[in-house]
Short mmCIF file of C-alpha atoms and ligand atoms in Angstrom, two decimals:
data_model
loop_
_atom_site.label_atom_id
_atom_site.label_comp_id
_atom_site.label_asym_id
_atom_site.label_seq_id
_atom_site.Cartn_x
_atom_site.Cartn_y
_atom_site.Cartn_z
CA MET A 1 105.89 113.27 127.33
CA THR A 2 103.25 113.06 124.60
CA ASP A 3 101.91 109.62 123.75
CA LEU A 4 104.71 108.29 121.57
CA THR A 5 102.42 105.81 119.83
CA LYS A 6 100.51 108.68 118.23
CA LEU A 7 103.53 109.86 116.26
CA THR A 8 103.84 109.13 112.59
CA LEU A 9 106.88 107.13 111.52
CA ALA A 10 108.51 110.31 110.19
CA GLN A 11 107.86 112.14 113.47
CA ALA A 12 109.23 109.22 115.46
CA ARG A 13 112.34 109.08 113.28
CA ASP A 14 112.95 112.81 113.69
CA GLY A 15 112.29 112.65 117.45
CA LEU A 16 114.75 109.78 117.86
CA ARG A 17 117.44 111.62 115.94
CA ALA A 18 116.82 114.80 117.93
CA LYS A 19 117.14 112.71 121.15
CA GLU A 20 113.70 113.78 122.34
CA PHE A 21 113.13 110.18 123.41
CA THR A 22 114.93 106.88 122.96
CA ALA A 23 114.21 103.80 120.90
CA PRO A 24 113.61 101.70 124.04
CA GLU A 25 111.08 104.31 125.29
CA LEU A 26 109.29 104.28 121.96
CA THR A 27 109.24 100.48 121.91
CA GLU A 28 107.90 100.26 125.50
CA ALA A 29 105.10 102.66 124.60
CA TYR A 30 104.03 100.37 121.78
CA LEU A 31 104.42 97.16 123.80
CA GLY A 32 102.12 98.67 126.45
CA ALA A 33 99.56 99.71 123.84
CA ILE A 34 99.63 96.24 122.28
CA ASP A 35 98.99 94.52 125.61
CA ALA A 36 96.01 96.79 126.20
CA ALA A 37 94.53 96.00 122.79
CA ASP A 38 94.04 92.23 122.82
CA ALA A 39 90.38 92.85 121.95
CA LEU A 40 91.47 93.82 118.44
CA ASN A 41 93.25 90.49 117.91
CA ALA A 42 95.69 92.29 115.62
CA TYR A 43 98.85 90.58 116.90
CA VAL A 44 98.93 86.80 116.72
CA HIS A 45 102.50 86.45 118.04
CA LYS A 46 103.99 89.16 120.21
CA THR A 47 107.78 89.37 120.22
CA PRO A 48 108.60 91.77 123.10
CA ASP A 49 112.00 90.21 123.82
CA ILE A 50 113.16 90.61 120.25
CA ALA A 51 111.72 94.14 120.19
CA ARG A 52 113.55 95.18 123.36
CA ARG A 53 116.85 93.76 122.14
CA GLN A 54 116.51 95.45 118.75
CA ALA A 55 115.53 98.76 120.37
CA GLU A 56 118.63 98.74 122.59
CA PHE A 57 120.86 98.05 119.62
CA ALA A 58 119.10 100.69 117.52
CA GLN A 59 119.72 103.22 120.28
CA THR A 60 123.47 102.62 120.13
CA ARG A 61 123.35 103.40 116.42
CA ILE A 62 121.28 106.53 116.98
CA ARG A 63 123.67 107.64 119.70
CA ALA A 64 126.53 107.21 117.25
CA GLY A 65 124.65 109.35 114.74
CA MET A 66 124.38 106.49 112.29
CA SER A 67 120.71 105.81 111.97
CA PRO A 68 118.88 105.00 108.76
CA ASP A 69 115.22 106.13 108.56
CA LEU A 70 113.87 103.02 110.22
CA CYS A 71 116.42 102.76 112.98
CA GLY A 72 114.53 102.28 116.24
CA ILE A 73 111.11 102.34 114.56
CA PRO A 74 108.68 99.71 115.95
CA LEU A 75 106.90 97.77 113.22
CA GLY A 76 104.29 95.04 113.00
CA ILE A 77 104.93 92.25 110.48
CA LYS A 78 102.17 90.37 108.66
CA ASP A 79 102.22 86.66 109.52
CA LEU A 80 102.88 85.88 105.83
CA PHE A 81 106.52 87.01 106.17
CA CYS A 82 109.00 84.41 107.36
CA THR A 83 110.86 85.59 110.45
CA THR A 84 113.71 83.60 111.95
CA GLY A 85 112.70 81.48 114.92
CA VAL A 86 109.29 83.16 115.18
CA PRO A 87 106.05 81.44 114.14
CA SER A 88 105.25 82.34 110.53
CA GLN A 89 102.05 80.53 109.75
CA ALA A 90 100.14 82.58 107.17
CA ALA A 91 97.36 82.30 109.77
CA SER A 92 96.90 78.65 108.81
CA ARG A 93 96.63 75.57 110.99
CA ILE A 94 98.63 73.63 108.44
CA LEU A 95 101.72 75.61 109.41
CA ASP A 96 101.31 74.91 113.14
CA GLY A 97 104.73 74.83 114.73
CA PHE A 98 106.56 76.24 111.69
CA LYS A 99 109.36 78.56 112.81
CA PRO A 100 111.48 79.32 109.76
CA PRO A 101 115.27 79.26 110.14
CA TYR A 102 115.49 82.34 107.90
CA ASP A 103 113.97 85.77 107.31
CA SER A 104 112.19 87.05 104.22
CA THR A 105 114.28 89.51 102.25
CA VAL A 106 111.91 92.32 103.24
CA THR A 107 112.11 91.68 106.98
CA GLU A 108 115.85 91.18 106.75
CA GLN A 109 116.22 94.54 105.03
CA LEU A 110 114.06 96.17 107.70
CA HIS A 111 116.06 94.58 110.50
CA LYS A 112 119.36 95.62 108.96
CA GLN A 113 118.17 99.19 108.96
CA GLY A 114 117.46 98.94 112.65
CA ALA A 115 113.68 98.51 112.64
CA VAL A 116 112.17 96.92 115.74
CA MET A 117 109.79 93.97 115.31
CA LEU A 118 106.87 94.10 117.76
CA GLY A 119 105.27 90.89 116.57
CA LYS A 120 103.37 89.09 113.83
CA LEU A 121 100.04 90.38 112.59
CA ASN A 122 96.76 88.64 111.89
CA MET A 123 95.58 88.02 108.34
CA ASP A 124 93.29 85.82 106.28
CA GLU A 125 94.55 82.27 105.90
CA PHE A 126 97.21 82.26 103.15
CA ALA A 127 96.03 85.83 102.36
CA MET A 128 92.76 84.56 100.91
CA GLY A 129 89.93 86.83 101.95
CA SER A 130 88.70 90.37 102.32
CA SER A 131 87.63 90.42 105.97
CA ASN A 132 90.32 88.62 108.01
CA GLU A 133 87.67 86.05 108.94
CA THR A 134 89.47 83.06 107.44
CA SER A 135 92.36 83.29 109.95
CA CYS A 136 93.07 80.27 112.17
CA TYR A 137 93.51 82.80 114.99
CA GLY A 138 90.02 84.22 114.62
CA ASN A 139 89.24 87.53 113.01
CA ALA A 140 91.05 90.78 113.70
CA VAL A 141 88.71 93.62 114.68
CA ASN A 142 88.51 97.10 113.18
CA PRO A 143 89.20 99.80 115.81
CA TRP A 144 86.52 101.90 114.09
CA ARG A 145 82.84 101.52 114.92
CA ARG A 146 79.71 102.96 113.42
CA GLU A 147 78.49 105.97 115.38
CA GLY A 148 76.40 104.90 118.35
CA ASP A 149 76.67 101.24 117.39
CA ALA A 150 78.92 98.66 119.04
CA THR A 151 78.74 96.11 116.19
CA PRO A 152 82.28 94.81 115.66
CA LEU A 153 83.46 95.55 112.14
CA THR A 154 86.00 93.89 109.89
CA PRO A 155 89.30 95.70 109.35
CA GLY A 156 89.23 94.24 105.83
CA GLY A 157 91.58 91.61 104.52
CA SER A 158 93.73 89.92 103.97
CA SER A 159 96.11 92.32 105.81
CA GLY A 160 93.47 92.97 108.49
CA GLY A 161 95.81 92.71 111.47
CA SER A 162 98.23 95.15 109.83
CA ALA A 163 95.43 97.64 109.16
CA SER A 164 93.96 97.35 112.61
CA ALA A 165 97.39 97.71 114.27
CA VAL A 166 98.31 100.84 112.32
CA ALA A 167 94.90 102.47 112.79
CA ALA A 168 94.92 101.77 116.55
CA ASP A 169 98.53 102.98 117.00
CA LEU A 170 99.85 99.52 117.87
CA CYS A 171 102.89 100.02 115.63
CA ALA A 172 104.47 102.93 113.78
CA ALA A 173 103.85 101.11 110.49
CA ALA A 174 103.24 97.58 109.26
CA THR A 175 104.06 95.35 106.35
CA GLY A 176 101.24 94.00 104.21
CA THR A 177 100.91 91.98 101.03
CA ASP A 178 98.51 92.51 98.16
CA THR A 179 97.51 89.87 95.61
CA GLY A 180 94.15 91.37 94.65
CA GLY A 181 93.71 94.26 97.06
CA SER A 182 94.86 93.03 100.46
CA ILE A 183 96.84 96.17 101.29
CA ARG A 184 94.52 98.76 99.77
CA GLN A 185 91.12 97.44 100.87
CA PRO A 186 92.01 97.09 104.58
CA ALA A 187 93.79 100.47 104.44
CA ALA A 188 90.57 102.03 103.15
CA PHE A 189 88.47 100.25 105.80
CA THR A 190 90.62 101.61 108.63
CA GLY A 191 91.49 105.14 107.50
CA ILE A 192 95.18 104.54 106.80
CA VAL A 193 97.46 104.59 103.75
CA GLY A 194 98.51 101.43 101.91
CA ILE A 195 100.53 101.06 98.72
CA LYS A 196 100.96 98.03 96.53
CA PRO A 197 104.13 98.67 94.55
CA THR A 198 104.84 97.74 90.94
CA TYR A 199 105.22 93.96 90.60
CA GLY A 200 108.93 93.28 91.04
CA ARG A 201 109.71 96.36 93.15
CA VAL A 202 109.79 94.41 96.42
CA SER A 203 111.31 90.95 96.78
CA ARG A 204 108.88 88.10 97.36
CA TRP A 205 111.58 85.82 98.73
CA GLY A 206 110.59 84.38 102.09
CA ILE A 207 107.01 85.62 101.87
CA ILE A 208 104.66 82.63 101.92
CA ALA A 209 103.30 82.47 98.37
CA PHE A 210 99.63 82.79 97.44
CA ALA A 211 99.59 83.65 93.69
CA SER A 212 103.15 84.32 92.63
CA SER A 213 102.43 86.41 89.53
CA LEU A 214 100.21 88.78 91.55
CA ASP A 215 101.70 88.90 95.06
CA GLN A 216 103.52 92.06 96.11
CA ALA A 217 104.45 93.26 99.58
CA GLY A 218 104.09 96.88 100.57
CA PRO A 219 103.72 99.25 103.51
CA MET A 220 100.64 100.14 105.54
CA THR A 221 101.14 103.43 107.31
CA LYS A 222 99.59 106.37 109.11
CA ASP A 223 100.18 108.75 106.20
CA VAL A 224 101.67 109.07 102.72
CA ARG A 225 105.08 110.31 103.91
CA ASP A 226 105.45 107.21 106.06
CA ALA A 227 104.50 105.03 103.08
CA ALA A 228 107.28 106.67 101.06
CA ILE A 229 109.82 106.00 103.81
CA MET A 230 108.75 102.39 104.35
CA LEU A 231 108.54 101.62 100.65
CA ARG A 232 112.13 102.71 100.10
CA ALA A 233 113.24 100.51 102.98
CA MET A 234 111.35 97.46 101.66
CA SER A 235 112.30 97.81 97.98
CA GLY A 236 115.26 96.72 95.93
CA HIS A 237 116.70 94.06 93.70
CA ASP A 238 117.05 90.60 95.19
CA PRO A 239 118.92 87.87 93.32
CA LYS A 240 116.86 85.33 95.30
CA ASP A 241 113.64 86.46 93.55
CA SER A 242 113.94 86.10 89.79
CA THR A 243 110.99 88.48 89.27
CA SER A 244 112.54 91.23 91.37
CA ALA A 245 113.59 94.19 89.24
CA ASP A 246 117.17 95.35 89.02
CA LEU A 247 116.31 99.03 89.16
CA PRO A 248 117.52 101.81 91.43
CA VAL A 249 115.24 102.65 94.35
CA PRO A 250 114.59 106.39 94.48
CA ASP A 251 114.25 108.43 97.65
CA PHE A 252 110.45 108.41 97.50
CA GLU A 253 110.11 110.79 100.44
CA ALA A 254 112.17 113.44 98.66
CA MET A 255 109.71 113.24 95.76
CA LEU A 256 106.79 114.46 97.93
CA THR A 257 106.87 118.04 96.70
CA GLY A 258 103.09 118.44 96.82
CA ASP A 259 103.28 120.03 93.38
CA ILE A 260 101.06 118.21 90.91
CA ARG A 261 100.44 121.07 88.50
CA GLY A 262 100.13 119.81 84.95
CA LYS A 263 99.74 116.16 85.96
CA VAL A 264 97.02 114.38 84.01
CA ILE A 265 94.61 112.33 86.11
CA GLY A 266 92.37 109.80 84.40
CA ILE A 267 88.87 108.98 85.63
CA PRO A 268 87.90 105.57 84.23
CA ARG A 269 84.25 105.38 83.27
CA GLU A 270 84.08 101.61 83.78
CA TYR A 271 84.69 102.03 87.51
CA ARG A 272 81.32 103.71 87.87
CA MET A 273 79.63 100.47 88.88
CA GLU A 274 75.94 99.83 88.76
CA GLY A 275 74.42 100.22 92.21
CA MET A 276 77.46 102.00 93.64
CA PRO A 277 76.47 103.77 96.89
CA GLN A 278 75.98 107.51 96.52
CA GLU A 279 78.56 108.14 99.24
CA ILE A 280 81.27 106.46 97.19
CA GLU A 281 80.22 108.44 94.10
CA THR A 282 80.44 111.67 96.11
CA LEU A 283 83.80 110.77 97.59
CA TRP A 284 85.20 110.08 94.14
CA HIS A 285 83.72 113.27 92.76
CA ASP A 286 85.17 115.32 95.64
CA GLY A 287 88.59 113.71 95.24
CA THR A 288 88.57 114.58 91.55
CA ALA A 289 87.78 118.21 92.41
CA MET A 290 90.63 118.30 94.95
CA LEU A 291 93.17 117.16 92.37
CA ARG A 292 91.82 119.65 89.85
CA ASP A 293 92.09 122.46 92.40
CA ALA A 294 95.69 121.41 93.06
CA GLY A 295 96.45 122.07 89.40
CA ALA A 296 96.02 118.67 87.79
CA GLU A 297 94.22 118.18 84.52
CA ILE A 298 91.29 115.75 84.78
CA ARG A 299 90.46 113.51 81.84
CA ASP A 300 87.75 110.90 81.35
CA ILE A 301 89.28 107.64 80.22
CA SER A 302 88.12 104.17 79.29
CA LEU A 303 89.53 100.85 80.50
CA PRO A 304 87.15 98.65 78.52
CA HIS A 305 88.14 95.24 79.89
CA THR A 306 87.58 96.15 83.53
CA LYS A 307 84.45 94.04 83.82
CA TYR A 308 86.42 90.87 83.12
CA ALA A 309 88.98 91.52 85.83
CA LEU A 310 87.28 89.81 88.76
CA PRO A 311 86.49 86.59 86.89
CA ALA A 312 90.01 86.49 85.44
CA TYR A 313 91.52 87.06 88.89
CA TYR A 314 89.40 84.34 90.46
CA VAL A 315 90.73 81.88 87.88
CA ILE A 316 94.39 82.91 87.90
CA ALA A 317 94.82 83.42 91.66
CA PRO A 318 93.33 80.03 92.65
CA ALA A 319 95.28 78.30 89.86
CA GLU A 320 98.57 79.61 91.18
CA ALA A 321 97.49 79.00 94.77
CA SER A 322 96.65 75.36 94.09
CA SER A 323 100.15 74.88 92.80
CA ASN A 324 101.89 76.90 95.55
CA LEU A 325 99.95 75.15 98.32
CA ALA A 326 100.77 71.66 97.03
CA ARG A 327 103.90 71.78 99.20
CA TYR A 328 101.86 71.61 102.43
CA ASP A 329 101.47 67.88 102.60
CA GLY A 330 102.39 66.95 106.15
CA VAL A 331 105.96 66.08 105.23
CA ARG A 332 107.99 69.22 104.85
CA PHE A 333 106.34 71.96 106.92
CA GLY A 334 104.25 72.34 110.00
CA ARG A 335 101.46 70.01 110.89
CA ARG A 336 100.82 66.33 110.14
CA ALA A 337 97.46 64.69 110.84
CA LYS A 338 97.26 61.79 113.30
CA LEU A 339 97.18 58.62 111.28
CA ALA A 340 95.35 55.36 111.88
CA GLN A 341 96.83 51.91 111.72
CA GLY A 342 97.25 50.93 108.09
CA ASP A 343 97.08 54.47 106.67
CA GLY A 344 99.32 54.99 103.67
CA ILE A 345 101.02 58.10 102.35
CA THR A 346 97.95 59.20 100.40
CA ASP A 347 95.87 59.03 103.58
CA MET A 348 98.50 61.14 105.28
CA TYR A 349 98.33 63.83 102.58
CA GLU A 350 94.56 63.81 102.51
CA LYS A 351 94.01 63.91 106.24
CA THR A 352 96.66 66.57 106.77
CA ARG A 353 95.28 68.84 104.07
CA ALA A 354 91.66 68.27 105.08
CA GLU A 355 92.27 69.30 108.67
CA GLY A 356 95.04 71.82 108.04
CA PHE A 357 93.36 74.04 105.44
CA GLY A 358 90.26 76.06 106.21
CA PRO A 359 87.19 76.11 103.94
CA GLU A 360 88.18 79.16 101.85
CA VAL A 361 91.62 77.73 101.14
CA GLN A 362 90.10 74.37 100.21
CA ARG A 363 87.67 76.12 97.87
CA ARG A 364 90.54 77.92 96.13
CA VAL A 365 92.63 74.75 95.81
CA MET A 366 89.67 72.96 94.24
CA VAL A 367 88.86 75.81 91.84
CA GLY A 368 92.53 76.14 90.94
CA THR A 369 93.00 72.46 90.33
CA TYR A 370 89.88 72.39 88.21
CA VAL A 371 90.85 75.31 85.95
CA LEU A 372 94.30 73.79 85.41
CA SER A 373 93.04 70.30 84.67
CA ALA A 374 93.62 68.82 81.21
CA GLY A 375 90.11 69.26 79.83
CA TYR A 376 89.55 72.79 81.16
CA TYR A 377 92.94 74.47 80.94
CA ASP A 378 92.21 76.26 77.69
CA ALA A 379 88.65 77.14 78.54
CA TYR A 380 89.51 78.76 81.87
CA TYR A 381 93.15 79.30 82.66
CA ASN A 382 94.36 80.23 79.20
CA ARG A 383 91.35 82.41 78.58
CA ALA A 384 91.93 84.23 81.87
CA ARG A 385 95.54 84.83 80.87
CA LYS A 386 94.39 86.37 77.60
CA VAL A 387 91.95 88.60 79.44
CA ARG A 388 94.76 89.61 81.74
CA ALA A 389 96.84 90.73 78.77
CA LEU A 390 93.92 92.84 77.52
CA ILE A 391 93.49 94.46 80.92
CA LYS A 392 97.15 95.36 80.96
CA ARG A 393 96.87 96.74 77.43
CA ASP A 394 94.02 99.04 78.49
CA PHE A 395 96.33 100.61 81.06
CA ASP A 396 99.30 100.77 78.67
CA GLN A 397 97.13 102.67 76.21
CA VAL A 398 95.93 105.33 78.62
CA PHE A 399 99.45 105.84 79.95
CA ALA A 400 100.71 106.18 76.36
CA GLU A 401 98.07 108.86 75.84
CA GLY A 402 99.61 110.92 78.61
CA ILE A 403 97.72 109.87 81.74
CA ASP A 404 99.97 110.14 84.81
CA ALA A 405 97.68 108.54 87.37
CA ILE A 406 94.17 107.14 87.60
CA LEU A 407 91.72 107.98 90.39
CA THR A 408 89.11 105.42 91.48
CA PRO A 409 87.30 104.45 94.67
CA ALA A 410 89.31 101.98 96.77
CA THR A 411 86.36 99.88 97.92
CA PRO A 412 82.67 99.62 97.06
CA SER A 413 81.62 100.34 100.69
CA SER A 414 82.92 101.19 104.14
CA ALA A 415 83.86 98.41 106.58
CA PHE A 416 81.09 95.84 107.05
CA GLY A 417 80.15 93.95 110.18
CA LEU A 418 82.05 90.81 111.16
CA GLY A 419 79.95 87.79 110.30
CA GLU A 420 77.69 89.84 108.02
CA MET A 421 78.87 87.98 104.94
CA ALA A 422 78.93 84.55 106.59
CA ASN A 423 75.82 83.33 104.83
CA ALA A 424 76.37 85.19 101.61
CA ASP A 425 77.54 83.62 98.39
CA PRO A 426 81.40 83.70 98.38
CA VAL A 427 81.16 85.87 95.29
CA GLN A 428 79.68 88.65 97.49
CA MET A 429 82.97 88.74 99.35
CA TYR A 430 84.97 88.62 96.11
CA LEU A 431 83.18 91.80 94.96
CA ASN A 432 85.20 93.73 97.53
CA ASP A 433 88.14 93.49 95.15
CA VAL A 434 86.34 95.02 92.19
CA PHE A 435 88.42 98.22 92.15
CA THR A 436 91.74 96.71 93.16
CA VAL A 437 92.35 93.45 91.24
CA THR A 438 92.92 95.13 87.87
CA VAL A 439 96.04 96.72 89.33
CA ASN A 440 97.53 93.34 90.33
CA LEU A 441 96.62 91.78 87.00
CA ALA A 442 98.47 94.60 85.23
CA GLY A 443 101.38 94.64 87.71
CA LEU A 444 100.94 98.36 88.44
CA PRO A 445 101.43 100.39 91.61
CA GLY A 446 98.27 101.42 93.46
CA VAL A 447 97.78 103.37 96.67
CA ALA A 448 94.75 103.81 98.93
CA VAL A 449 94.40 107.17 100.68
CA PRO A 450 91.74 107.97 103.29
CA THR A 451 89.74 110.97 102.12
CA GLY A 452 86.49 111.01 104.05
CA LEU A 453 83.96 109.50 106.44
CA ASP A 454 80.63 108.00 105.51
CA SER A 455 77.32 108.89 107.18
CA LYS A 456 78.02 106.34 109.93
CA GLY A 457 81.38 107.92 110.72
CA LEU A 458 83.48 105.22 109.06
CA PRO A 459 86.54 105.96 106.91
CA LEU A 460 86.42 105.77 103.12
CA GLY A 461 89.38 105.77 100.78
CA LEU A 462 90.24 106.56 97.20
CA GLN A 463 92.72 104.66 95.08
CA LEU A 464 95.37 106.16 92.80
CA ILE A 465 96.91 103.89 90.18
CA GLY A 466 100.27 104.85 88.69
CA ARG A 467 102.62 104.04 85.86
CA PRO A 468 104.94 101.10 86.43
CA TRP A 469 108.03 101.97 88.51
CA GLU A 470 106.76 105.49 89.17
CA GLU A 471 105.76 105.03 92.79
CA GLY A 472 107.47 108.33 93.63
CA ASP A 473 105.20 110.34 91.36
CA LEU A 474 102.21 108.30 92.46
CA LEU A 475 102.92 108.98 96.13
CA ASN A 476 103.32 112.66 95.33
CA VAL A 477 99.81 112.76 93.85
CA ALA A 478 98.59 110.78 96.88
CA HIS A 479 100.30 113.29 99.15
CA SER A 480 98.55 116.15 97.43
CA LEU A 481 95.19 114.38 97.72
CA GLU A 482 95.86 113.63 101.39
CA ARG A 483 96.61 117.26 102.12
CA ALA A 484 93.53 118.49 100.29
CA ALA A 485 91.25 115.95 101.97
CA GLY A 486 92.73 116.76 105.39
CA PHE A 487 91.66 113.41 106.83
CA VAL A 488 92.64 113.49 110.51
CA ALA A 489 89.91 111.40 112.15
CA LYS A 490 90.95 108.60 114.50
CA PRO A 491 88.83 105.83 115.94
CA ASP A 492 87.43 106.44 119.42
CA ARG A 493 89.19 104.20 121.85
CA TRP A 494 86.86 101.44 123.15
CA TRP A 495 89.28 98.53 123.45
N1 LIG B 1 90.48 89.44 98.61
C1 LIG B 1 91.29 88.90 97.57
C2 LIG B 1 91.32 87.40 97.67
O1 LIG B 1 90.70 86.89 98.51
C3 LIG B 1 92.67 89.49 97.61
C4 LIG B 1 93.52 88.91 98.64
C5 LIG B 1 94.90 89.45 98.61
O2 LIG B 1 95.16 90.48 98.00
N2 LIG B 1 95.81 88.72 99.23
O3 LIG B 1 91.95 86.74 96.91
#
């Protein structure tokens, strides 16, 4: 039998339905691959018993000819999703010992469709980061390496474990979340596909909150077809999330016709950043040519407020985080610091939060508290909200002028070395999000597609940004780009 872990989700689904192999066989193949890949530190909690039980049950459904797309498909779940009875810690020490008595809406939907959970995936603490180096479990490792160079590289962040697991065939697909780029940047760093849906498409209920007005969950997959299948399974209205949209969920896979003739693709001039590496320029240029050759019309566009996006994001996201993270106080969830004789409740809060949160999380809580404080609220938080409205208006305008999708680079570079940014100014790390945060601020769907390798043999991705609620059309353009780019490279196995 061929190596089952190499199959795409769609191939695995079709093979299961055709009885070429069984769900338990598929699951065992992945469990074996996971155990042989501890060096990647992608999984932080393995759940083989749950996986085996779910696979057996899925097989009875397949045998009965009643199998939804995900029935029997082994998935990895980002540690940010609450999963019943299984540690769900957002890769933070402060949630030590937290095993939620409930599932997030997304994981519940996946389970109901028969998906198999292989385990929980590494990430940056509370999804704050771009390199997976803020995790309490230590960093995940990118399965890719520079040619002839054994330097361990970051898989990106915050969904670094998800990216690493999908790229190394340690799951058929994974869930991720994206507040400022955490699905798309790690997807680009590992040569896989990742889509952040329109804000409200996927329920946030039961996903540990970072910045509630920006957070969206989405799939990370081996190709665009798989993203379409996963997105449909994850989406839908949820009365438990008041920001979830009551809209029908289309069959995104059926929309992958590959025909993009007449579509209008915008190329935003403001994304041509000063000092952008030539390789990224070339990649972008080549991607534009591919879409033109496929019959799309290419138009130069302007999104004039782009340069304010990063500063606005790094006010709004920490502000919301400081409020969301106030609940971790040593009383209700997870860990409580050891107290000394005579310590009062304030000591308990302070000690718990000081030892439970890592440095990046503490930095965000402090920035967030500052920008929300009485004297500075208008100067920072309110101003950032106004900037956000202008950024959204830029997009509204180009869509009103007939643009169907926007093509940009996904990241300013290929994957960097672990530890390389350790001594840099934190803003250096924040620059990773320069092409992605605008999309969260405007609530739009955005997808990263691998389209090439750099001179060191590392994957590079392009981003397509779509109109709100039109993920189907967006994925169809992504599908066309994927086909034209013909990206088939895989990392050499060293782990
Ligand atoms: N890198 C960004 C941050 O650190 C985005 C993270 C995310 O999307 N969760 O905030």
